[in-house]
PDB file of N, CA and C in Angstrom:
ATOM      1  N   UNK A   1      12.030 221.750-124.530  1.00 75.00           N
ATOM      2  CA  UNK A   1      11.615 220.670-123.664  1.00 75.00           C
ATOM      3  C   UNK A   1      10.624 221.197-122.627  1.00 75.00           C
ATOM      4  N   UNK A   2       9.713 220.333-122.339  1.00 89.00           N
ATOM      5  CA  UNK A   2       8.713 220.726-121.345  1.00 89.00           C
ATOM      6  C   UNK A   2       9.191 220.325-119.969  1.00 89.00           C
ATOM      7  N   UNK A   3       8.528 220.897-118.984  1.00 89.00           N
ATOM      8  CA  UNK A   3       8.881 220.552-117.600  1.00 89.00           C
ATOM      9  C   UNK A   3       8.658 219.068-117.341  1.00 89.00           C
ATOM     10  N   UNK A   4       7.617 218.503-117.941  1.00 88.00           N
ATOM     11  CA  UNK A   4       7.308 217.073-117.769  1.00 88.00           C
ATOM     12  C   UNK A   4       8.433 216.209-118.350  1.00 88.00           C
ATOM     13  N   UNK A   5       8.942 216.580-119.508  1.00 91.00           N
ATOM     14  CA  UNK A   5      10.034 215.822-120.134  1.00 91.00           C
ATOM     15  C   UNK A   5      11.300 215.919-119.289  1.00 91.00           C
ATOM     16  N   UNK A   6      11.547 217.096-118.776  1.00 90.00           N
ATOM     17  CA  UNK A   6      12.734 217.282-117.929  1.00 90.00           C
ATOM     18  C   UNK A   6      12.609 216.439-116.659  1.00 90.00           C
ATOM     19  N   UNK A   7      11.409 216.425-116.079  1.00 91.00           N
ATOM     20  CA  UNK A   7      11.174 215.635-114.873  1.00 91.00           C
ATOM     21  C   UNK A   7      11.362 214.140-115.160  1.00 91.00           C
ATOM     22  N   UNK A   8      10.851 213.663-116.297  1.00 92.00           N
ATOM     23  CA  UNK A   8      11.015 212.263-116.676  1.00 92.00           C
ATOM     24  C   UNK A   8      12.483 211.918-116.920  1.00 92.00           C
ATOM     25  N   UNK A   9      13.173 212.816-117.574  1.00 94.00           N
ATOM     26  CA  UNK A   9      14.609 212.588-117.817  1.00 94.00           C
ATOM     27  C   UNK A   9      15.374 212.573-116.500  1.00 94.00           C
ATOM     28  N   UNK A  10      14.986 213.442-115.579  1.00 92.00           N
ATOM     29  CA  UNK A  10      15.635 213.482-114.270  1.00 92.00           C
ATOM     30  C   UNK A  10      15.380 212.174-113.521  1.00 92.00           C
ATOM     31  N   UNK A  11      14.147 211.656-113.583  1.00 94.00           N
ATOM     32  CA  UNK A  11      13.818 210.385-112.943  1.00 94.00           C
ATOM     33  C   UNK A  11      14.603 209.232-113.587  1.00 94.00           C
ATOM     34  N   UNK A  12      14.671 209.240-114.922  1.00 94.00           N
ATOM     35  CA  UNK A  12      15.439 208.198-115.625  1.00 94.00           C
ATOM     36  C   UNK A  12      16.908 208.245-115.242  1.00 94.00           C
ATOM     37  N   UNK A  13      17.436 209.456-115.149  1.00 94.00           N
ATOM     38  CA  UNK A  13      18.841 209.626-114.764  1.00 94.00           C
ATOM     39  C   UNK A  13      19.064 209.107-113.349  1.00 94.00           C
ATOM     40  N   UNK A  14      18.134 209.400-112.447  1.00 95.00           N
ATOM     41  CA  UNK A  14      18.234 208.929-111.066  1.00 95.00           C
ATOM     42  C   UNK A  14      18.168 207.396-111.024  1.00 95.00           C
ATOM     43  N   UNK A  15      17.240 206.809-111.790  1.00 95.00           N
ATOM     44  CA  UNK A  15      17.127 205.342-111.844  1.00 95.00           C
ATOM     45  C   UNK A  15      18.404 204.717-112.390  1.00 95.00           C
ATOM     46  N   UNK A  16      18.939 205.325-113.437  1.00 94.00           N
ATOM     47  CA  UNK A  16      20.183 204.804-114.018  1.00 94.00           C
ATOM     48  C   UNK A  16      21.345 204.934-113.033  1.00 94.00           C
ATOM     49  N   UNK A  17      21.386 206.022-112.317  1.00 95.00           N
ATOM     50  CA  UNK A  17      22.445 206.226-111.327  1.00 95.00           C
ATOM     51  C   UNK A  17      22.326 205.193-110.205  1.00 95.00           C
ATOM     52  N   UNK A  18      21.092 204.957-109.738  1.00 93.00           N
ATOM     53  CA  UNK A  18      20.869 203.943-108.697  1.00 93.00           C
ATOM     54  C   UNK A  18      21.268 202.551-109.197  1.00 93.00           C
ATOM     55  N   UNK A  19      20.889 202.229-110.437  1.00 94.00           N
ATOM     56  CA  UNK A  19      21.225 200.928-111.013  1.00 94.00           C
ATOM     57  C   UNK A  19      22.737 200.788-111.147  1.00 94.00           C
ATOM     58  N   UNK A  20      23.402 201.878-111.547  1.00 95.00           N
ATOM     59  CA  UNK A  20      24.860 201.832-111.674  1.00 95.00           C
ATOM     60  C   UNK A  20      25.504 201.540-110.325  1.00 95.00           C
ATOM     61  N   UNK A  21      25.030 202.176-109.278  1.00 95.00           N
ATOM     62  CA  UNK A  21      25.562 201.955-107.934  1.00 95.00           C
ATOM     63  C   UNK A  21      25.323 200.503-107.502  1.00 95.00           C
ATOM     64  N   UNK A  22      24.115 200.023-107.755  1.00 95.00           N
ATOM     65  CA  UNK A  22      23.764 198.642-107.391  1.00 95.00           C
ATOM     66  C   UNK A  22      24.682 197.652-108.104  1.00 95.00           C
ATOM     67  N   UNK A  23      24.862 197.829-109.404  1.00 95.00           N
ATOM     68  CA  UNK A  23      25.693 196.901-110.178  1.00 95.00           C
ATOM     69  C   UNK A  23      27.167 197.054-109.854  1.00 95.00           C
ATOM     70  N   UNK A  24      27.567 198.248-109.459  1.00 96.00           N
ATOM     71  CA  UNK A  24      28.949 198.461-109.040  1.00 96.00           C
ATOM     72  C   UNK A  24      29.230 197.682-107.755  1.00 96.00           C
ATOM     73  N   UNK A  25      28.260 197.717-106.828  1.00 96.00           N
ATOM     74  CA  UNK A  25      28.421 196.956-105.588  1.00 96.00           C
ATOM     75  C   UNK A  25      28.463 195.460-105.872  1.00 96.00           C
ATOM     76  N   UNK A  26      27.595 194.993-106.769  1.00 96.00           N
ATOM     77  CA  UNK A  26      27.602 193.574-107.149  1.00 96.00           C
ATOM     78  C   UNK A  26      28.938 193.188-107.773  1.00 96.00           C
ATOM     79  N   UNK A  27      29.457 194.057-108.615  1.00 97.00           N
ATOM     80  CA  UNK A  27      30.741 193.785-109.256  1.00 97.00           C
ATOM     81  C   UNK A  27      31.840 193.648-108.209  1.00 97.00           C
ATOM     82  N   UNK A  28      31.824 194.531-107.198  1.00 97.00           N
ATOM     83  CA  UNK A  28      32.813 194.446-106.118  1.00 97.00           C
ATOM     84  C   UNK A  28      32.691 193.120-105.369  1.00 97.00           C
ATOM     85  N   UNK A  29      31.456 192.708-105.119  1.00 97.00           N
ATOM     86  CA  UNK A  29      31.226 191.435-104.420  1.00 97.00           C
ATOM     87  C   UNK A  29      31.744 190.270-105.267  1.00 97.00           C
ATOM     88  N   UNK A  30      31.450 190.299-106.568  1.00 97.00           N
ATOM     89  CA  UNK A  30      31.912 189.226-107.456  1.00 97.00           C
ATOM     90  C   UNK A  30      33.435 189.201-107.549  1.00 97.00           C
ATOM     91  N   UNK A  31      34.051 190.369-107.589  1.00 98.00           N
ATOM     92  CA  UNK A  31      35.521 190.406-107.636  1.00 98.00           C
ATOM     93  C   UNK A  31      36.119 189.810-106.371  1.00 98.00           C
ATOM     94  N   UNK A  32      35.513 190.092-105.219  1.00 98.00           N
ATOM     95  CA  UNK A  32      35.992 189.523-103.961  1.00 98.00           C
ATOM     96  C   UNK A  32      35.797 188.001-103.957  1.00 98.00           C
ATOM     97  N   UNK A  33      34.650 187.535-104.461  1.00 98.00           N
ATOM     98  CA  UNK A  33      34.410 186.089-104.540  1.00 98.00           C
ATOM     99  C   UNK A  33      35.416 185.424-105.468  1.00 98.00           C
ATOM    100  N   UNK A  34      35.722 186.077-106.571  1.00 98.00           N
ATOM    101  CA  UNK A  34      36.717 185.534-107.512  1.00 98.00           C
ATOM    102  C   UNK A  34      38.068 185.429-106.831  1.00 98.00           C
ATOM    103  N   UNK A  35      38.442 186.453-106.061  1.00 98.00           N
ATOM    104  CA  UNK A  35      39.728 186.439-105.353  1.00 98.00           C
ATOM    105  C   UNK A  35      39.761 185.284-104.350  1.00 98.00           C
ATOM    106  N   UNK A  36      38.673 185.137-103.590  1.00 98.00           N
ATOM    107  CA  UNK A  36      38.615 184.058-102.587  1.00 98.00           C
ATOM    108  C   UNK A  36      38.704 182.694-103.267  1.00 98.00           C
ATOM    109  N   UNK A  37      37.949 182.512-104.349  1.00 98.00           N
ATOM    110  CA  UNK A  37      37.967 181.225-105.058  1.00 98.00           C
ATOM    111  C   UNK A  37      39.317 180.951-105.699  1.00 98.00           C
ATOM    112  N   UNK A  38      39.958 182.001-106.210  1.00 98.00           N
ATOM    113  CA  UNK A  38      41.292 181.842-106.793  1.00 98.00           C
ATOM    114  C   UNK A  38      42.291 181.402-105.726  1.00 98.00           C
ATOM    115  N   UNK A  39      42.214 182.014-104.546  1.00 98.00           N
ATOM    116  CA  UNK A  39      43.099 181.621-103.441  1.00 98.00           C
ATOM    117  C   UNK A  39      42.842 180.172-103.022  1.00 98.00           C
ATOM    118  N   UNK A  40      41.563 179.793-102.949  1.00 98.00           N
ATOM    119  CA  UNK A  40      41.231 178.412-102.592  1.00 98.00           C
ATOM    120  C   UNK A  40      41.752 177.437-103.648  1.00 98.00           C
ATOM    121  N   UNK A  41      41.652 177.821-104.919  1.00 98.00           N
ATOM    122  CA  UNK A  41      42.160 176.975-105.990  1.00 98.00           C
ATOM    123  C   UNK A  41      43.666 176.784-105.860  1.00 98.00           C
ATOM    124  N   UNK A  42      44.382 177.868-105.583  1.00 98.00           N
ATOM    125  CA  UNK A  42      45.839 177.767-105.415  1.00 98.00           C
ATOM    126  C   UNK A  42      46.187 176.847-104.255  1.00 98.00           C
ATOM    127  N   UNK A  43      45.442 176.972-103.140  1.00 98.00           N
ATOM    128  CA  UNK A  43      45.680 176.095-101.989  1.00 98.00           C
ATOM    129  C   UNK A  43      45.410 174.643-102.353  1.00 98.00           C
ATOM    130  N   UNK A  44      44.331 174.394-103.070  1.00 98.00           N
ATOM    131  CA  UNK A  44      43.986 173.023-103.473  1.00 98.00           C
ATOM    132  C   UNK A  44      45.039 172.451-104.407  1.00 98.00           C
ATOM    133  N   UNK A  45      45.536 173.272-105.331  1.00 98.00           N
ATOM    134  CA  UNK A  45      46.579 172.805-106.244  1.00 98.00           C
ATOM    135  C   UNK A  45      47.853 172.485-105.488  1.00 98.00           C
ATOM    136  N   UNK A  46      48.197 173.315-104.497  1.00 98.00           N
ATOM    137  CA  UNK A  46      49.391 173.069-103.680  1.00 98.00           C
ATOM    138  C   UNK A  46      49.243 171.763-102.903  1.00 98.00           C
ATOM    139  N   UNK A  47      48.056 171.560-102.308  1.00 98.00           N
ATOM    140  CA  UNK A  47      47.819 170.302-101.576  1.00 98.00           C
ATOM    141  C   UNK A  47      47.878 169.108-102.521  1.00 98.00           C
ATOM    142  N   UNK A  48      47.333 169.264-103.716  1.00 98.00           N
ATOM    143  CA  UNK A  48      47.345 168.161-104.687  1.00 98.00           C
ATOM    144  C   UNK A  48      48.772 167.815-105.092  1.00 98.00           C
ATOM    145  N   UNK A  49      49.593 168.838-105.329  1.00 98.00           N
ATOM    146  CA  UNK A  49      50.999 168.585-105.692  1.00 98.00           C
ATOM    147  C   UNK A  49      51.730 167.875-104.550  1.00 98.00           C
ATOM    148  N   UNK A  50      51.506 168.339-103.316  1.00 98.00           N
ATOM    149  CA  UNK A  50      52.135 167.706-102.159  1.00 98.00           C
ATOM    150  C   UNK A  50      51.690 166.250-102.049  1.00 98.00           C
ATOM    151  N   UNK A  51      50.395 166.025-102.236  1.00 98.00           N
ATOM    152  CA  UNK A  51      49.853 164.673-102.148  1.00 98.00           C
ATOM    153  C   UNK A  51      50.427 163.769-103.229  1.00 98.00           C
ATOM    154  N   UNK A  52      50.574 164.301-104.436  1.00 98.00           N
ATOM    155  CA  UNK A  52      51.162 163.507-105.525  1.00 98.00           C
ATOM    156  C   UNK A  52      52.596 163.112-105.198  1.00 98.00           C
ATOM    157  N   UNK A  53      53.365 164.051-104.640  1.00 98.00           N
ATOM    158  CA  UNK A  53      54.748 163.728-104.254  1.00 98.00           C
ATOM    159  C   UNK A  53      54.756 162.687-103.137  1.00 98.00           C
ATOM    160  N   UNK A  54      53.832 162.831-102.185  1.00 98.00           N
ATOM    161  CA  UNK A  54      53.754 161.881-101.080  1.00 98.00           C
ATOM    162  C   UNK A  54      53.373 160.494-101.582  1.00 98.00           C
ATOM    163  N   UNK A  55      52.431 160.415-102.502  1.00 98.00           N
ATOM    164  CA  UNK A  55      52.025 159.126-103.074  1.00 98.00           C
ATOM    165  C   UNK A  55      53.205 158.482-103.795  1.00 98.00           C
ATOM    166  N   UNK A  56      53.942 159.270-104.571  1.00 98.00           N
ATOM    167  CA  UNK A  56      55.107 158.732-105.283  1.00 98.00           C
ATOM    168  C   UNK A  56      56.137 158.190-104.290  1.00 98.00           C
ATOM    169  N   UNK A  57      56.359 158.928-103.205  1.00 98.00           N
ATOM    170  CA  UNK A  57      57.313 158.485-102.180  1.00 98.00           C
ATOM    171  C   UNK A  57      56.826 157.188-101.522  1.00 98.00           C
ATOM    172  N   UNK A  58      55.535 157.126-101.215  1.00 98.00           N
ATOM    173  CA  UNK A  58      54.989 155.913-100.597  1.00 98.00           C
ATOM    174  C   UNK A  58      55.044 154.726-101.552  1.00 98.00           C
ATOM    175  N   UNK A  59      54.803 154.966-102.827  1.00 98.00           N
ATOM    176  CA  UNK A  59      54.907 153.879-103.808  1.00 98.00           C
ATOM    177  C   UNK A  59      56.334 153.364-103.883  1.00 98.00           C
ATOM    178  N   UNK A  60      57.312 154.264-103.834  1.00 98.00           N
ATOM    179  CA  UNK A  60      58.715 153.840-103.859  1.00 98.00           C
ATOM    180  C   UNK A  60      59.041 153.040-102.601  1.00 98.00           C
ATOM    181  N   UNK A  61      58.574 153.509-101.468  1.00 98.00           N
ATOM    182  CA  UNK A  61      58.804 152.788-100.214  1.00 98.00           C
ATOM    183  C   UNK A  61      58.178 151.396-100.272  1.00 98.00           C
ATOM    184  N   UNK A  62      56.967 151.318-100.806  1.00 98.00           N
ATOM    185  CA  UNK A  62      56.295 150.029-100.953  1.00 98.00           C
ATOM    186  C   UNK A  62      57.094 149.103-101.862  1.00 98.00           C
ATOM    187  N   UNK A  63      57.555 149.631-102.987  1.00 98.00           N
ATOM    188  CA  UNK A  63      58.366 148.822-103.902  1.00 98.00           C
ATOM    189  C   UNK A  63      59.640 148.326-103.216  1.00 98.00           C
ATOM    190  N   UNK A  64      60.303 149.224-102.463  1.00 98.00           N
ATOM    191  CA  UNK A  64      61.524 148.835-101.748  1.00 98.00           C
ATOM    192  C   UNK A  64      61.234 147.741-100.724  1.00 98.00           C
ATOM    193  N   UNK A  65      60.137 147.898 -99.991  1.00 98.00           N
ATOM    194  CA  UNK A  65      59.789 146.899 -98.975  1.00 98.00           C
ATOM    195  C   UNK A  65      59.426 145.561 -99.609  1.00 98.00           C
ATOM    196  N   UNK A  66      58.712 145.609-100.726  1.00 98.00           N
ATOM    197  CA  UNK A  66      58.371 144.366-101.424  1.00 98.00           C
ATOM    198  C   UNK A  66      59.633 143.667-101.917  1.00 98.00           C
ATOM    199  N   UNK A  67      60.609 144.439-102.411  1.00 98.00           N
ATOM    200  CA  UNK A  67      61.870 143.857-102.870  1.00 98.00           C
ATOM    201  C   UNK A  67      62.621 143.236-101.689  1.00 98.00           C
ATOM    202  N   UNK A  68      62.672 143.928-100.553  1.00 98.00           N
ATOM    203  CA  UNK A  68      63.350 143.398 -99.371  1.00 98.00           C
ATOM    204  C   UNK A  68      62.658 142.132 -98.876  1.00 98.00           C
ATOM    205  N   UNK A  69      61.333 142.118 -98.916  1.00 98.00           N
ATOM    206  CA  UNK A  69      60.580 140.938 -98.506  1.00 98.00           C
ATOM    207  C   UNK A  69      60.918 139.750 -99.401  1.00 98.00           C
ATOM    208  N   UNK A  70      60.957 139.985-100.689  1.00 98.00           N
ATOM    209  CA  UNK A  70      61.307 138.919-101.640  1.00 98.00           C
ATOM    210  C   UNK A  70      62.706 138.378-101.341  1.00 98.00           C
ATOM    211  N   UNK A  71      63.647 139.293-101.119  1.00 98.00           N
ATOM    212  CA  UNK A  71      65.020 138.868-100.815  1.00 98.00           C
ATOM    213  C   UNK A  71      65.072 138.069 -99.514  1.00 98.00           C
ATOM    214  N   UNK A  72      64.358 138.541 -98.509  1.00 98.00           N
ATOM    215  CA  UNK A  72      64.347 137.839 -97.223  1.00 98.00           C
ATOM    216  C   UNK A  72      63.693 136.463 -97.339  1.00 98.00           C
ATOM    217  N   UNK A  73      62.648 136.350 -98.149  1.00 98.00           N
ATOM    218  CA  UNK A  73      62.018 135.045 -98.363  1.00 98.00           C
ATOM    219  C   UNK A  73      62.986 134.091 -99.041  1.00 98.00           C
ATOM    220  N   UNK A  74      63.711 134.590-100.048  1.00 98.00           N
ATOM    221  CA  UNK A  74      64.697 133.744-100.733  1.00 98.00           C
ATOM    222  C   UNK A  74      65.812 133.333 -99.784  1.00 98.00           C
ATOM    223  N   UNK A  75      66.263 134.279 -98.957  1.00 98.00           N
ATOM    224  CA  UNK A  75      67.321 133.978 -97.991  1.00 98.00           C
ATOM    225  C   UNK A  75      66.819 132.955 -96.963  1.00 98.00           C
ATOM    226  N   UNK A  76      65.586 133.100 -96.537  1.00 98.00           N
ATOM    227  CA  UNK A  76      64.993 132.160 -95.588  1.00 98.00           C
ATOM    228  C   UNK A  76      64.891 130.769 -96.205  1.00 98.00           C
ATOM    229  N   UNK A  77      64.489 130.707 -97.456  1.00 97.00           N
ATOM    230  CA  UNK A  77      64.393 129.426 -98.147  1.00 97.00           C
ATOM    231  C   UNK A  77      65.766 128.756 -98.234  1.00 97.00           C
ATOM    232  N   UNK A  78      66.777 129.528 -98.561  1.00 97.00           N
ATOM    233  CA  UNK A  78      68.148 128.975 -98.616  1.00 97.00           C
ATOM    234  C   UNK A  78      68.583 128.479 -97.247  1.00 97.00           C
ATOM    235  N   UNK A  79      68.281 129.244 -96.207  1.00 97.00           N
ATOM    236  CA  UNK A  79      68.648 128.840 -94.850  1.00 97.00           C
ATOM    237  C   UNK A  79      67.921 127.555 -94.467  1.00 97.00           C
ATOM    238  N   UNK A  80      66.638 127.436 -94.816  1.00 97.00           N
ATOM    239  CA  UNK A  80      65.883 126.213 -94.524  1.00 97.00           C
ATOM    240  C   UNK A  80      66.496 125.016 -95.232  1.00 97.00           C
ATOM    241  N   UNK A  81      66.857 125.202 -96.501  1.00 97.00           N
ATOM    242  CA  UNK A  81      67.480 124.096 -97.241  1.00 97.00           C
ATOM    243  C   UNK A  81      68.803 123.682 -96.602  1.00 97.00           C
ATOM    244  N   UNK A  82      69.606 124.684 -96.221  1.00 97.00           N
ATOM    245  CA  UNK A  82      70.898 124.384 -95.604  1.00 97.00           C
ATOM    246  C   UNK A  82      70.684 123.666 -94.272  1.00 97.00           C
ATOM    247  N   UNK A  83      69.706 124.130 -93.508  1.00 97.00           N
ATOM    248  CA  UNK A  83      69.404 123.517 -92.221  1.00 97.00           C
ATOM    249  C   UNK A  83      68.915 122.076 -92.423  1.00 97.00           C
ATOM    250  N   UNK A  84      68.087 121.871 -93.399  1.00 96.00           N
ATOM    251  CA  UNK A  84      67.581 120.533 -93.697  1.00 96.00           C
ATOM    252  C   UNK A  84      68.743 119.617 -94.108  1.00 96.00           C
ATOM    253  N   UNK A  85      69.628 120.136 -94.958  1.00 95.00           N
ATOM    254  CA  UNK A  85      70.779 119.332 -95.399  1.00 95.00           C
ATOM    255  C   UNK A  85      71.697 119.011 -94.221  1.00 95.00           C
ATOM    256  N   UNK A  86      71.886 119.988 -93.324  1.00 95.00           N
ATOM    257  CA  UNK A  86      72.717 119.757 -92.164  1.00 95.00           C
ATOM    258  C   UNK A  86      72.101 118.679 -91.268  1.00 95.00           C
ATOM    259  N   UNK A  87      70.779 118.734 -91.124  1.00 94.00           N
ATOM    260  CA  UNK A  87      70.071 117.735 -90.349  1.00 94.00           C
ATOM    261  C   UNK A  87      70.235 116.339 -90.965  1.00 94.00           C
ATOM    262  N   UNK A  88      70.137 116.244 -92.296  1.00 93.00           N
ATOM    263  CA  UNK A  88      70.348 114.959 -92.970  1.00 93.00           C
ATOM    264  C   UNK A  88      71.768 114.444 -92.749  1.00 93.00           C
ATOM    265  N   UNK A  89      72.722 115.380 -92.862  1.00 90.00           N
ATOM    266  CA  UNK A  89      74.121 114.994 -92.641  1.00 90.00           C
ATOM    267  C   UNK A  89      74.331 114.486 -91.222  1.00 90.00           C
ATOM    268  N   UNK A  90      73.746 115.126 -90.256  1.00 92.00           N
ATOM    269  CA  UNK A  90      73.888 114.723 -88.851  1.00 92.00           C
ATOM    270  C   UNK A  90      73.240 113.349 -88.613  1.00 92.00           C
ATOM    271  N   UNK A  91      72.137 113.103 -89.289  1.00 90.00           N
ATOM    272  CA  UNK A  91      71.442 111.817 -89.113  1.00 90.00           C
ATOM    273  C   UNK A  91      72.242 110.677 -89.746  1.00 90.00           C
ATOM    274  N   UNK A  92      73.062 110.984 -90.720  1.00 89.00           N
ATOM    275  CA  UNK A  92      73.862 109.953 -91.378  1.00 89.00           C
ATOM    276  C   UNK A  92      75.119 109.623 -90.586  1.00 89.00           C
ATOM    277  N   UNK A  93      75.480 110.389 -89.620  1.00 81.00           N
ATOM    278  CA  UNK A  93      76.704 110.131 -88.854  1.00 81.00           C
ATOM    279  C   UNK A  93      76.544 109.012 -87.899  1.00 81.00           C
TER     280      UNK A  93
END
């Protein structure tokens, strides 16, 4: 090998070493970004699960309230009829 070839190989080796360092740093940055995004995903999934449970609970509460409202309306209607009948009875006396 000539001195020129050795010098070129040395330069190529240096360039490859620099590129390896550069890409190693990028890889570290990407791994950190992946970790951060994974943590954010877990947090979002936890919030979504909590929200789904909360929605289910609110839907049940809504259903219960609608049922109570229906019952109260029916009870009110019965009371009105009874009151009306009592009024008719009183007017007939």
